[in-house]
Coordinates of C-alpha atoms and ligand atoms in Angstrom, one line a residue:
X194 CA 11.6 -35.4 -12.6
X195 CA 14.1 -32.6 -12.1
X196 CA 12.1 -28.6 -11.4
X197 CA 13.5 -26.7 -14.5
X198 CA 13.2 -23.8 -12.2
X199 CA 15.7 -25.3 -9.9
X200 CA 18.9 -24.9 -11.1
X201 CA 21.2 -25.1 -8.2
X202 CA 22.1 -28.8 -7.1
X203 CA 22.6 -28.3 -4.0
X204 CA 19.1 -26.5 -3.2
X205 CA 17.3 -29.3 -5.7
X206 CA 18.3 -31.5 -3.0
X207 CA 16.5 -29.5 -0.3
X208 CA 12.8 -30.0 -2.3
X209 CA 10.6 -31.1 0.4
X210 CA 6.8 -31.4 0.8
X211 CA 5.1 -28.5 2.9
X212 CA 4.2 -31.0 5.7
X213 CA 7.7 -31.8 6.4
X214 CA 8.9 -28.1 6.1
X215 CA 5.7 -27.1 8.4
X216 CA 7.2 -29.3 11.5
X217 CA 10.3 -27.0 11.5
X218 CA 8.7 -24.0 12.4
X219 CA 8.6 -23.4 16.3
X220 CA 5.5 -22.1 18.2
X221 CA 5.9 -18.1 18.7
X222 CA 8.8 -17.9 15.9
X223 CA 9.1 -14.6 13.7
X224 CA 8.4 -15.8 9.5
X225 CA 9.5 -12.8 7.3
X226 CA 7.2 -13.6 4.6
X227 CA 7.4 -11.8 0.7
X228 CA 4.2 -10.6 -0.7
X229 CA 2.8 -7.4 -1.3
X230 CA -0.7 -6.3 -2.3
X231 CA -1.6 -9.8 -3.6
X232 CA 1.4 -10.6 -5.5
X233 CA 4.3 -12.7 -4.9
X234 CA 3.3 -14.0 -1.3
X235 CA 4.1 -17.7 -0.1
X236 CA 1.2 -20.4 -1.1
X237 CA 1.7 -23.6 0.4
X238 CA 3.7 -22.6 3.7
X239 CA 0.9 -20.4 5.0
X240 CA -1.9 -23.0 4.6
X241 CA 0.6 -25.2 6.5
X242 CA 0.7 -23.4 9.5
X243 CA -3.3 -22.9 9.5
X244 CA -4.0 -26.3 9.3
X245 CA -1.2 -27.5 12.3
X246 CA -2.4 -24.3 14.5
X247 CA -6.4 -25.8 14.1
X248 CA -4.6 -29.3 15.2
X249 CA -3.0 -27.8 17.8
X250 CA -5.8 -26.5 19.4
X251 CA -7.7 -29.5 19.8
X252 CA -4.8 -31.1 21.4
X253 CA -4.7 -27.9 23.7
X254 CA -1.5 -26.8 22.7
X255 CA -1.0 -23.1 21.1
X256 CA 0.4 -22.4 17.9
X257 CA 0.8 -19.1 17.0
X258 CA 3.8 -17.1 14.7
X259 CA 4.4 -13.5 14.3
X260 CA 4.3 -12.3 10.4
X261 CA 6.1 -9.9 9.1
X262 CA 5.9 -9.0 5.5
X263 CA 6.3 -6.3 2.6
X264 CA 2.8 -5.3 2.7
X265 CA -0.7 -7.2 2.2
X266 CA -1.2 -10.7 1.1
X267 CA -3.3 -13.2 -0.1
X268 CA -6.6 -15.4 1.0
X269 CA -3.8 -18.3 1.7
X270 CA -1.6 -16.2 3.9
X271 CA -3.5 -13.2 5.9
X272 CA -7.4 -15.0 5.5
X273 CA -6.3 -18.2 6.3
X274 CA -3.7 -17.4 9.7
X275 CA -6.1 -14.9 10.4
X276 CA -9.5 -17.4 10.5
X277 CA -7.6 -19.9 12.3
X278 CA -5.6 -17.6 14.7
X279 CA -2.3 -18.9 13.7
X280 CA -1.1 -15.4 13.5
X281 CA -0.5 -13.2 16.8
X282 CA 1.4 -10.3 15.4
X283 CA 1.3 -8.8 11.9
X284 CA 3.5 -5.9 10.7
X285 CA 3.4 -3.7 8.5
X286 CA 0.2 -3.5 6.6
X287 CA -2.9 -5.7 5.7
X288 CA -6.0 -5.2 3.7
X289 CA -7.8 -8.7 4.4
X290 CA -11.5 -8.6 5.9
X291 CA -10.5 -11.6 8.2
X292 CA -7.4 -9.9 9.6
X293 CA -9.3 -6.8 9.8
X294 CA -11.9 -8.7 12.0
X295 CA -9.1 -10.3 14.8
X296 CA -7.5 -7.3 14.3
X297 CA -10.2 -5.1 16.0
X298 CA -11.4 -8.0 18.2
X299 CA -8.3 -7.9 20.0
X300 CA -6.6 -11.3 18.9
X301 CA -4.2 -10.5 16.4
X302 CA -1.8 -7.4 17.2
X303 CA -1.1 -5.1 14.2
X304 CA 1.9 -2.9 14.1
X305 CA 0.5 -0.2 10.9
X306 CA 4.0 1.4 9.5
X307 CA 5.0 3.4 6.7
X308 CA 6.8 0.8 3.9
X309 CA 9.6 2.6 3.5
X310 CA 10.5 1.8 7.1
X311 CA 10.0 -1.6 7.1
X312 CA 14.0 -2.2 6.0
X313 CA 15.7 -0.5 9.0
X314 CA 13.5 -1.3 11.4
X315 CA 13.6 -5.5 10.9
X316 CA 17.6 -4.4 10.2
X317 CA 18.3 -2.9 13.7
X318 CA 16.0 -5.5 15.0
X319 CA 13.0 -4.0 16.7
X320 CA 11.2 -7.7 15.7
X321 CA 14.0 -9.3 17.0
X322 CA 15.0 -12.4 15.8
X323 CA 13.9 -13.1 12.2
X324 CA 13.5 -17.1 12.8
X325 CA 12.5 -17.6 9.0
X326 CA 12.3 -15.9 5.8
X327 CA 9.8 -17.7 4.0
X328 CA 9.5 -16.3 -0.2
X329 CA 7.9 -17.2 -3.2
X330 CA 10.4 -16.9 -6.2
X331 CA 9.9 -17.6 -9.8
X332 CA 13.2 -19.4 -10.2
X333 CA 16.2 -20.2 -8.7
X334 CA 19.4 -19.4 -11.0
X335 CA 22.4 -22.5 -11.3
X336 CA 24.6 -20.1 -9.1
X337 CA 21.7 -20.0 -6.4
X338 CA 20.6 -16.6 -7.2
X339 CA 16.9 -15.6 -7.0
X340 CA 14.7 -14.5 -9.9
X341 CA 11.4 -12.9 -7.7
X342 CA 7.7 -13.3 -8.6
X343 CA 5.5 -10.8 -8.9
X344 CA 6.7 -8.9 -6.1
X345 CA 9.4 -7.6 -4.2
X346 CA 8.6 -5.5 -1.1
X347 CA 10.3 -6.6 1.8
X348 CA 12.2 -10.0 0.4
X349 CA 16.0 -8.7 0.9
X350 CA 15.6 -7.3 3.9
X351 CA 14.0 -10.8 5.2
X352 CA 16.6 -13.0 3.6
X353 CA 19.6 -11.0 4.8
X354 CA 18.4 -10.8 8.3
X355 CA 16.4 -14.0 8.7
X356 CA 18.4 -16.9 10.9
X357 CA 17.4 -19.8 8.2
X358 CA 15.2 -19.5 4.6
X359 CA 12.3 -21.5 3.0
X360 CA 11.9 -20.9 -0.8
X361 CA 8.4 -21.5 -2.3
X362 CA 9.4 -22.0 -6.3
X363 CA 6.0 -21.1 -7.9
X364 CA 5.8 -22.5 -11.5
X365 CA 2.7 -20.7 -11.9
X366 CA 4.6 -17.5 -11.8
X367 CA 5.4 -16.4 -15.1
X368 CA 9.7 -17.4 -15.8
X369 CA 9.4 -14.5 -18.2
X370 CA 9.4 -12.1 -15.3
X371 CA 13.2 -12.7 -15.7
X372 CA 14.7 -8.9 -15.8
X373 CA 11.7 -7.2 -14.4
X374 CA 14.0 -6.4 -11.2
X375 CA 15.9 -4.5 -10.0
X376 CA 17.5 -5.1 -6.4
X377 CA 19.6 -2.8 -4.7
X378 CA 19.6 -2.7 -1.0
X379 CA 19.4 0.5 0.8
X380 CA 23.1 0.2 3.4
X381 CA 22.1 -1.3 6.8
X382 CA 23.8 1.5 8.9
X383 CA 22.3 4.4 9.7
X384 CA 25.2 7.4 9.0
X385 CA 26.8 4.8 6.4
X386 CA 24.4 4.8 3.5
X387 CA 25.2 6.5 0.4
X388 CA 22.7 8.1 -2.3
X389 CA 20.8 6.2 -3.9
X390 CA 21.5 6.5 -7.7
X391 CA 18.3 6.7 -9.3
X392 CA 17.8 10.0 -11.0
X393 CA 15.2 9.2 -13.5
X394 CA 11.8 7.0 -13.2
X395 CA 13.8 4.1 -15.6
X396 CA 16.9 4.1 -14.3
X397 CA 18.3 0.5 -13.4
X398 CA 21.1 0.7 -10.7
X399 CA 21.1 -2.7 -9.3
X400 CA 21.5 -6.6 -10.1
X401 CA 17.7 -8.9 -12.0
X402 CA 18.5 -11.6 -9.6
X403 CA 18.7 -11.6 -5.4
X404 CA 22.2 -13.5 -4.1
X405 CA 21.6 -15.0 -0.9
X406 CA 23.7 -17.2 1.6
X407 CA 23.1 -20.7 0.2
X408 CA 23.7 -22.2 4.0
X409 CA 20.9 -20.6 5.4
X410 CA 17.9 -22.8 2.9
X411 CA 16.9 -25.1 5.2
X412 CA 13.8 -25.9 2.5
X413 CA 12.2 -25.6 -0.8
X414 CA 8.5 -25.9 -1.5
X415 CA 7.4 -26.6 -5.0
X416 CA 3.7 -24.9 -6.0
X417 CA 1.5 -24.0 -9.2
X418 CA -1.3 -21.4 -7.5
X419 CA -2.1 -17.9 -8.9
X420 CA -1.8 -14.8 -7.1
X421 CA -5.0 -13.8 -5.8
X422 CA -6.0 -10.2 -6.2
X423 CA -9.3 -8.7 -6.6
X424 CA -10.9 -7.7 -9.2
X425 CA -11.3 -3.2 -9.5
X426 CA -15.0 -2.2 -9.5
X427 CA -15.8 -0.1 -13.3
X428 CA -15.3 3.0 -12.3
X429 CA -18.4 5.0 -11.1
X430 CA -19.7 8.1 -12.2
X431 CA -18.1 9.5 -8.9
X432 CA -15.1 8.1 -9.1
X433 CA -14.6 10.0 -13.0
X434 CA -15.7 13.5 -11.1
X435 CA -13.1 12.6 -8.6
X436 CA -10.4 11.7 -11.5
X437 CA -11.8 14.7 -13.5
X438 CA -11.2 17.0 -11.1
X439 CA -7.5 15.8 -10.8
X440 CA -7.1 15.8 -14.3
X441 CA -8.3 19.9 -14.2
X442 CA -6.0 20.7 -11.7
X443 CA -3.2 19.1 -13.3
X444 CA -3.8 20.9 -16.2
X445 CA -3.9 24.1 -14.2
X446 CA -0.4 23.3 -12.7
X447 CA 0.5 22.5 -16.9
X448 CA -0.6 25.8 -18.0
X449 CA 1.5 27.8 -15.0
X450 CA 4.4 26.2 -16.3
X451 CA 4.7 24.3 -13.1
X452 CA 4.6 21.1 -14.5
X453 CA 5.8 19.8 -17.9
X454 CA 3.1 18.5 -20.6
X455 CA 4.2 14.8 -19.4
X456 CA 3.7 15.4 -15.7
X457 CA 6.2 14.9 -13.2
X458 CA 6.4 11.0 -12.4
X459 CA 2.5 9.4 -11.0
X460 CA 1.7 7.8 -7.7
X461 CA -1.0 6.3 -7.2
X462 CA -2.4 4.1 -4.2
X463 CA -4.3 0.9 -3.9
X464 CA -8.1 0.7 -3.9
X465 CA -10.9 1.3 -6.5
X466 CA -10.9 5.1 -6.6
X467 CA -7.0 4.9 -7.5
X468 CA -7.1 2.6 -10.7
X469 CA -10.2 4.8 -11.8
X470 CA -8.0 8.3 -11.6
X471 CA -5.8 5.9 -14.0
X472 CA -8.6 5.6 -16.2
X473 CA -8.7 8.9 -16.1
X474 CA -6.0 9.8 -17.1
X475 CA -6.0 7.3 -20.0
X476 CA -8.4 9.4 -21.5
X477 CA -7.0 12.2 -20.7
X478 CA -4.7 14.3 -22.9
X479 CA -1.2 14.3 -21.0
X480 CA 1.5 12.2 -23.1
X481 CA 5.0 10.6 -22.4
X482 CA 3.9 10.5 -18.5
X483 CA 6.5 8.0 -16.1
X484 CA 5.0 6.6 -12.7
X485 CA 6.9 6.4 -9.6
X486 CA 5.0 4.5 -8.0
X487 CA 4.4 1.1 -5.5
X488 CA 2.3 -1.2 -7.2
X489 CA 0.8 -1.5 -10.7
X490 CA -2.9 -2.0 -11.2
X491 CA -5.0 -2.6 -14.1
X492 CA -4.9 1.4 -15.1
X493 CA -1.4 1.2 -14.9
X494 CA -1.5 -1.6 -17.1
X495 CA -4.3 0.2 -19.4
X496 CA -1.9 3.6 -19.2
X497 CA 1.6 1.3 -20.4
X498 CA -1.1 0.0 -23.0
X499 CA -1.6 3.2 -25.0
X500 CA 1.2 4.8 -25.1
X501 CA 0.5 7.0 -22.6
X502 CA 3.0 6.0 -19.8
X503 CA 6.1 5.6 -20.7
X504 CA 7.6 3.5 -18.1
X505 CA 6.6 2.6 -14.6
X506 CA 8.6 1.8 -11.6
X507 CA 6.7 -0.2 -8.5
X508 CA 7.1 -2.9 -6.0
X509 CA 4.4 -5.3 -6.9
X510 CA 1.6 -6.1 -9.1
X511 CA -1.9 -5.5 -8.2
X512 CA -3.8 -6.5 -11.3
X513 CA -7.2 -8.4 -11.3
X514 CA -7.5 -11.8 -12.9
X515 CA -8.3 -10.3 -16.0
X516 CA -5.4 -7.7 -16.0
X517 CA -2.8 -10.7 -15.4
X518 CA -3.9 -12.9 -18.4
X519 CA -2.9 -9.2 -20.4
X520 CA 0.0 -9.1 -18.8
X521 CA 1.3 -12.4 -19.4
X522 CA 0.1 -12.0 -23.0
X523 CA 2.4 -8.7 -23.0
X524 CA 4.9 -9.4 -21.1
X525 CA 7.8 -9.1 -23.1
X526 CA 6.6 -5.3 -23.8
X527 CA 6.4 -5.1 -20.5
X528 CA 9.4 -6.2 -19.3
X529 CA 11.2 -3.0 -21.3
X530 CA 8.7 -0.4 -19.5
X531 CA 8.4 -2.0 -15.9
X532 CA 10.8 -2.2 -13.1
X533 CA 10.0 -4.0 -9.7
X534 CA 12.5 -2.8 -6.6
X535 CA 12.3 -3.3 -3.0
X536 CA 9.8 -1.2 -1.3
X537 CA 12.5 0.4 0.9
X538 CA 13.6 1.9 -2.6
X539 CA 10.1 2.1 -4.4
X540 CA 9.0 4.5 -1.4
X541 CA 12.4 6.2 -0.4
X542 CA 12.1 9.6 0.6
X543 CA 15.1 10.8 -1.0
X544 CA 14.0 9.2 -4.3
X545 CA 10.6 10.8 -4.5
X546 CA 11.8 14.3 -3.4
X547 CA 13.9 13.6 -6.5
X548 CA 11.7 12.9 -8.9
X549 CA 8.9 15.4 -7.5
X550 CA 6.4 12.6 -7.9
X551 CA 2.3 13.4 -7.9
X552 CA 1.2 11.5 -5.4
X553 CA -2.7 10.1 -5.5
X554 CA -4.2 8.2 -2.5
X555 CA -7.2 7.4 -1.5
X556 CA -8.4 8.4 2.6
X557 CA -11.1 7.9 5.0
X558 CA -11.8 10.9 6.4
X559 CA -10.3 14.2 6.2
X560 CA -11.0 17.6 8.3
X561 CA -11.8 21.0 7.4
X562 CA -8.1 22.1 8.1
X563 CA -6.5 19.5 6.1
X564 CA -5.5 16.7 8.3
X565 CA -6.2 13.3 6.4
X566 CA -7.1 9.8 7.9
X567 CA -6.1 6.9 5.3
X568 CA -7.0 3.8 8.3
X569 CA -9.3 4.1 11.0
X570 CA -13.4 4.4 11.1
X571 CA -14.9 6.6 13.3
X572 CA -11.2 6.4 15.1
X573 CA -11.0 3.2 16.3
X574 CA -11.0 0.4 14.3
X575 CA -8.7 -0.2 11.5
X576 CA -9.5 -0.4 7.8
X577 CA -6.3 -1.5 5.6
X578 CA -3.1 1.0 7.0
X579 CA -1.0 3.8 5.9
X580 CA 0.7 1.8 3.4
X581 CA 3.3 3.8 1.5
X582 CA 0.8 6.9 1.8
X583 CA 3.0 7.9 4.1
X584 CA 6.1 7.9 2.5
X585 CA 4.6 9.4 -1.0
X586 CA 2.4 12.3 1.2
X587 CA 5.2 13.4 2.9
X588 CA 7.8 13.7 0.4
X589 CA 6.1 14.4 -3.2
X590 CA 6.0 17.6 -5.1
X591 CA 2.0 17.2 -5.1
X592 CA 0.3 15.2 -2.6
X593 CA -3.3 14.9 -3.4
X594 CA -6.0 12.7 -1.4
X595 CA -8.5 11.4 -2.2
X596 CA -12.5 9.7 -1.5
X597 CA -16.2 10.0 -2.3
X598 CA -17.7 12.6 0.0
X599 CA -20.3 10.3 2.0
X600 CA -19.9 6.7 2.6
X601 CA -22.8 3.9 3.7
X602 CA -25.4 6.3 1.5
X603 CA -24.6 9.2 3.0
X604 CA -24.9 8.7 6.2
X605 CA -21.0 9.0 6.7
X606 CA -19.4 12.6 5.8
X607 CA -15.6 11.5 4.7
X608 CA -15.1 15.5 5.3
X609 CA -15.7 15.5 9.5
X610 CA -14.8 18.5 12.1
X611 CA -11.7 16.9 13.3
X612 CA -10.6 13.8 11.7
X613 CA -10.3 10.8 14.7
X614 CA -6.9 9.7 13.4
X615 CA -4.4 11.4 11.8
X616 CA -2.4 10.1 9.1
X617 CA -1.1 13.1 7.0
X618 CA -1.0 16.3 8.5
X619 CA -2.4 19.4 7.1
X620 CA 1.7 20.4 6.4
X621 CA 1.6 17.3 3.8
X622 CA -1.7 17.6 2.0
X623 CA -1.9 19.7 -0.8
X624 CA -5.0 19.2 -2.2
X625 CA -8.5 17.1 -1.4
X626 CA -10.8 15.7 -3.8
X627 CA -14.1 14.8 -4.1
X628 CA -16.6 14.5 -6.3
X629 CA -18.0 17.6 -5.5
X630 CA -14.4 19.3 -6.9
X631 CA -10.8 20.1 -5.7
X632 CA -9.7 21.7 -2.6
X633 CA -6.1 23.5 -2.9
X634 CA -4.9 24.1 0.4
X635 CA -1.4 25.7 -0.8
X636 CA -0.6 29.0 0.1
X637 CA -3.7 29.2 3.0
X638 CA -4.1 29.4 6.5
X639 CA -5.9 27.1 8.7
X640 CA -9.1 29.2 8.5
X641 CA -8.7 29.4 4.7
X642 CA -8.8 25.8 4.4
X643 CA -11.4 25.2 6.2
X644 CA -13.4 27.4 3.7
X645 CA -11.8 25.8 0.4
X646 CA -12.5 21.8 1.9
X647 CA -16.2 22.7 2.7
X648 CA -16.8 24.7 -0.4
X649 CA -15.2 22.4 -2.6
X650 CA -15.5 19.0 -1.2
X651 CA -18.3 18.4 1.3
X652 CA -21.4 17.2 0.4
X653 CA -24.1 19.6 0.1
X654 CA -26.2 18.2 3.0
X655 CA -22.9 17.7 5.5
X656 CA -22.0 21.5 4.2
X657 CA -24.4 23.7 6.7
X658 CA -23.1 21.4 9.3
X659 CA -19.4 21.7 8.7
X660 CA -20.3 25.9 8.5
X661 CA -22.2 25.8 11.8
X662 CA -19.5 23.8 14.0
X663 CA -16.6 26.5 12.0
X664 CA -18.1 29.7 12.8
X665 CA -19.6 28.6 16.3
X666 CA -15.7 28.1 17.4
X667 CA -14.5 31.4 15.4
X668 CA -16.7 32.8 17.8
X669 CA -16.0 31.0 20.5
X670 CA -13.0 32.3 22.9
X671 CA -11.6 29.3 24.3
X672 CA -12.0 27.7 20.8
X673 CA -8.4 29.4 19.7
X674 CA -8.0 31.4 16.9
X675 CA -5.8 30.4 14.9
X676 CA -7.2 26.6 14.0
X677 CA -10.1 27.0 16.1
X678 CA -11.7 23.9 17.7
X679 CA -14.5 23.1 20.3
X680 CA -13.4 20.0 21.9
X681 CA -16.9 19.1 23.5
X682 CA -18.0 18.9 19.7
X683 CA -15.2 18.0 17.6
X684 CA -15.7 14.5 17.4
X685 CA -19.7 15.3 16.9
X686 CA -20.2 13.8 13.7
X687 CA -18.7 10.8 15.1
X688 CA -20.9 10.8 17.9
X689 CA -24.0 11.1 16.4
X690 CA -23.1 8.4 14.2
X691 CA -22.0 6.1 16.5
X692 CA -25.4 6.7 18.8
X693 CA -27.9 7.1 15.6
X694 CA -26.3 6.1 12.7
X695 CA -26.1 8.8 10.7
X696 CA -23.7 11.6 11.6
X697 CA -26.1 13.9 10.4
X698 CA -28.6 13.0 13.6
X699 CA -28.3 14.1 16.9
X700 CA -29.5 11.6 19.5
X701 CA -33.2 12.0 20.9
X702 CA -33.5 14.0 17.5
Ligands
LIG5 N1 -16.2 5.6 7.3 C1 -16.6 4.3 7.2 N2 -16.2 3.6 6.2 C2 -15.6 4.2 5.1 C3 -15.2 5.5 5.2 C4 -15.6 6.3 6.3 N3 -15.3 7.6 6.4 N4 -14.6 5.8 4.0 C5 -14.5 4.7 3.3 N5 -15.1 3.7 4.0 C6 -15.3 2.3 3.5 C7 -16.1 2.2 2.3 O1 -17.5 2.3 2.5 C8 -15.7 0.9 1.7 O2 -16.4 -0.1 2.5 P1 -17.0 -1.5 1.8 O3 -15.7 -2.2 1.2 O4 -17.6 -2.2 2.9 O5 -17.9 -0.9 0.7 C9 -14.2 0.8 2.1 O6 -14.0 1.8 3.2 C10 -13.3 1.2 0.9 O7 -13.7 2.5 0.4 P2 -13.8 2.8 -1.1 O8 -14.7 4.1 -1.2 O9 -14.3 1.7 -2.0 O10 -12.4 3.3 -1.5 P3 -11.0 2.6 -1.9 O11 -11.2 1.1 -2.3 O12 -10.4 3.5 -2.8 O13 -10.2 2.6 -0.5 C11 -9.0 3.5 1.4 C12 -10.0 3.7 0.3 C13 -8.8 4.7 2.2 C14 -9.6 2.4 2.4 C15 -7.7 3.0 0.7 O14 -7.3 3.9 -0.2 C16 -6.6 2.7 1.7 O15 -6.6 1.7 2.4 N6 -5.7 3.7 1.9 C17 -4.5 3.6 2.8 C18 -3.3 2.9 2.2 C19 -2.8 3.7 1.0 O16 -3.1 4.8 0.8 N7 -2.0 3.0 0.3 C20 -1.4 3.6 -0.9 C21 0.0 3.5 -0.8 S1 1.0 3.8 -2.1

């Protein structure tokens, strides 16, 4: 029986099952694959390739593809290729424990890099050739036009450049998604590109379906499975200081007539202690707010819910299981207040300097000057990646980070001498929050920071530390005085952690 979400005839004909399309794809080719955060990735293809990379192997033969997507994915894609090796190269950001493993065994290279880069970069083609672009899509349109999923991230950038394209038409997907989009591509050319004409949070400046060159689908997949997203942990009592603190500061910034009574429009990143600043500020008392923003999580959701957010512009969906049954009960609502764009428009500079977004992101670490780690422990090993931190850090009107103050009970300080990777520099971090308050590091001097981020946000025991290590190296000549730093114990917390533990113990201690 005919796919009602396959209009076009001449792509009908191209249905084939995923072990046929699997064959066509060549050991060490380059798959530009959609997904973001969970949402919207390919289903079937990925399993695929697992599955012929384990048979490979016992023949003795190597199979192994580079990915390249918008951002993270699901179980099927980044768990699966990962487990079975069947990926060698992933770009530009992942935030799946099995990745994370090869990733910091060595077997799988990761390229970490800002989102709103992804675009130019596969355009002037640093990956080289794009063999495949391989994206889930909701429905293909009678003209051959593509109605997206649940996200859009990288998918035009893949299906203009890619050499040939494999559709997966997910009927799992919600077909009322229809309109959600809105798809403009930023010019190819650097020195050619125009402005993009988004002036306001819900403005809609380009086309609800993707046009594509109908020679280049070489397959179609057909599949039924659910994006796989995690659920959010309730929101701990930290996590409300943390969002209560925000919410305190904002108000400040209200009542200097800085900011209006509806805020300027919300960012907010991935992980736990992002979706609970959206609780936050669900019960908080600023109305009429927009969000500028790359995905939308179950606060998000919660926020659009109440009345409180007006509108919301993202990339993706990042909603637990729970928060997608709401939103397919809702969606018609929704499909008035949320717009999906590519990522290389969700994140664009020019668009967020714009807007004067308040950008919210969770880190790892951050020093006592203001330099912010989002992706490496103790330095080395990566966590998820800079995501469009990046891209919102540098070019917001307020770029707050932020993280509980100890991680692994305690025995981690997320506020360190000298952070051991550096995502954000002190020249993009406004403010840094924990739940021990809210450290504004406008208008001060290195020095002056330093005394504001242990005040305010280290934990009480890491605090006499953090004092110690300052005012040894304001003392110390060859420490500098203008940032001052003692480079045979900058990295001590790390140290000590790495030889005891607990960077509060000094080995032989
Ligand atoms: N050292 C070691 N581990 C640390 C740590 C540190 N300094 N800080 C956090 N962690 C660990 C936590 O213990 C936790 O581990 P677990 O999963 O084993 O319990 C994990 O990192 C996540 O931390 P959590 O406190 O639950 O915060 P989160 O879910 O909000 O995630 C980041 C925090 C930094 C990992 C996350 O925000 C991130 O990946 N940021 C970078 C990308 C980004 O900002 N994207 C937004 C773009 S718009």
């Amino acid at each position: 029986m005919a796919n009602p979400r396959i209009l076009n005839k001449v792509l009908e004909s191209k249905i084939m099952p995923v072990e046929e399309v699997v064959g066509m794809i060549p050991n060490g080719a380059t798959l530009g694959m959609s997904g973001f955060t969970g949402a919207g990735y390919p289903k079937a293809l990925p399993v695929a390739l697992a599955k012929r990379a384990l048979d490979e192997k016992l023949r003795g033969k190597p199979f192994r593809v580079r990915v390249l997507t918008g951002a993270s994915t699901g179980p099927e894609q980044d768990t699966v290729m990962s487990m079975t090796e069947a990926q060698s190269f992933r770009f530009p950001y992942q935030g799946d424990a099995a990745a994370r493993e090869k990733i910091n065994n060595g077997v799988i290279e990761y390229q970490d890099m800002h989102l709103s880069h992804v675009g130019s970069l596969v355009r002037y083609g640093y990956y080289g050739k794009i063999d495949f672009a391989v994206i889930e899509v909701t429905k293909i349109n009678a003209d051959g036009s593509l109605i997206y999923s649940s996200s859009v991230g990288g998918n035009n950038v893949y299906l203009e450049h890619a050499e040939k394209i494999i559709l997966e038409v997910n009927s799992w997907q919600d077909e009322r998604l229809e309109g959600m989009h809105d798809n403009f591509s930023v010019e190819p050319k650097h020195g050619e590109r125009v402005p993009i004409p988004i002036m306001r949070t819900d403005d809609r400046v380009g086309s609800p379906y993707q046009k594509i060159d109908l020679s280049k689908v070489v397959a179609i997949i057909e599949t039924n499975d659910p994006d796989r997203n995690a659920a959010f942990k309730a929101p701990e009592d930290v996590h409300k200081k943390i969002a209560g603190h925000i919410l305190d500061f904002l108000d400040g910034e209200v009542k200097a007539g800085r900011l209006p009574k509806s805020l300027t429009p919300l960012q907010s990143g991935v992980g736990n202690i992002a979706n609970a600043v959206l609780v936050g500020l669900n019960e908080g008392h600023f109305e009429n707010m927009t969000s500028y923003t790359e995905v939308i999580q179950d606060g998000m959701l919660d926020l659009l819910d109440s009345g409180k957010l007006r509108v919301a512009s993202a990339t993706a969906f990042s909603v637990s299981p729970e928060g997608q049954i709401r939103f397919n009960k809702n969606i018609d609502r929704y499909r008035k207040q949320i717009i999906l764009r590519p990522q290389e428009i969700s994140n664009h500079p020019e668009v967020i300097r714009r807007l004067g977004c308040i950008a919210m992101n969770g880190f790892v670490e951050a020093d006592i000057y203001g330099h912010v780690n989002s992706t490496h422990i103790a330095g080395k090993g990566i966590e998820n990646g800079i995501g469009g931190s990046g891209d919102f850090a540098r070019n917001s009107a307020y770029t707050i980070f932020m993280s509980p103050a100890t991680a692994k009970d305690g025995k981690i300080s997320a506020i360190v001498p000298f952070a051991t990777h550096i995502d954000h520099t002190e020249h993009d971090v406004h403010g840094i929050v924990t739940e021990y308050g809210f450290a504004d590091l406008r208008m001060r001097s290195p020095k002056e920071k330093a005394k504001e981020v242990i005040e305010k946000c280290a934990a009480p025991e890491y605090r006499p530390l953090l004092w110690d290590y300052m005012k040894r190296a304001m003392k110390n000549p060859s420490a500098g005085v203008h940032s001052p730093h003692m480079f045979s114990e900058a990295f001590g917390f790390h140290t000590n952690y790495l030889a005891t533990g607990d960077m509060r113990k000094k080995p032989g201690k």
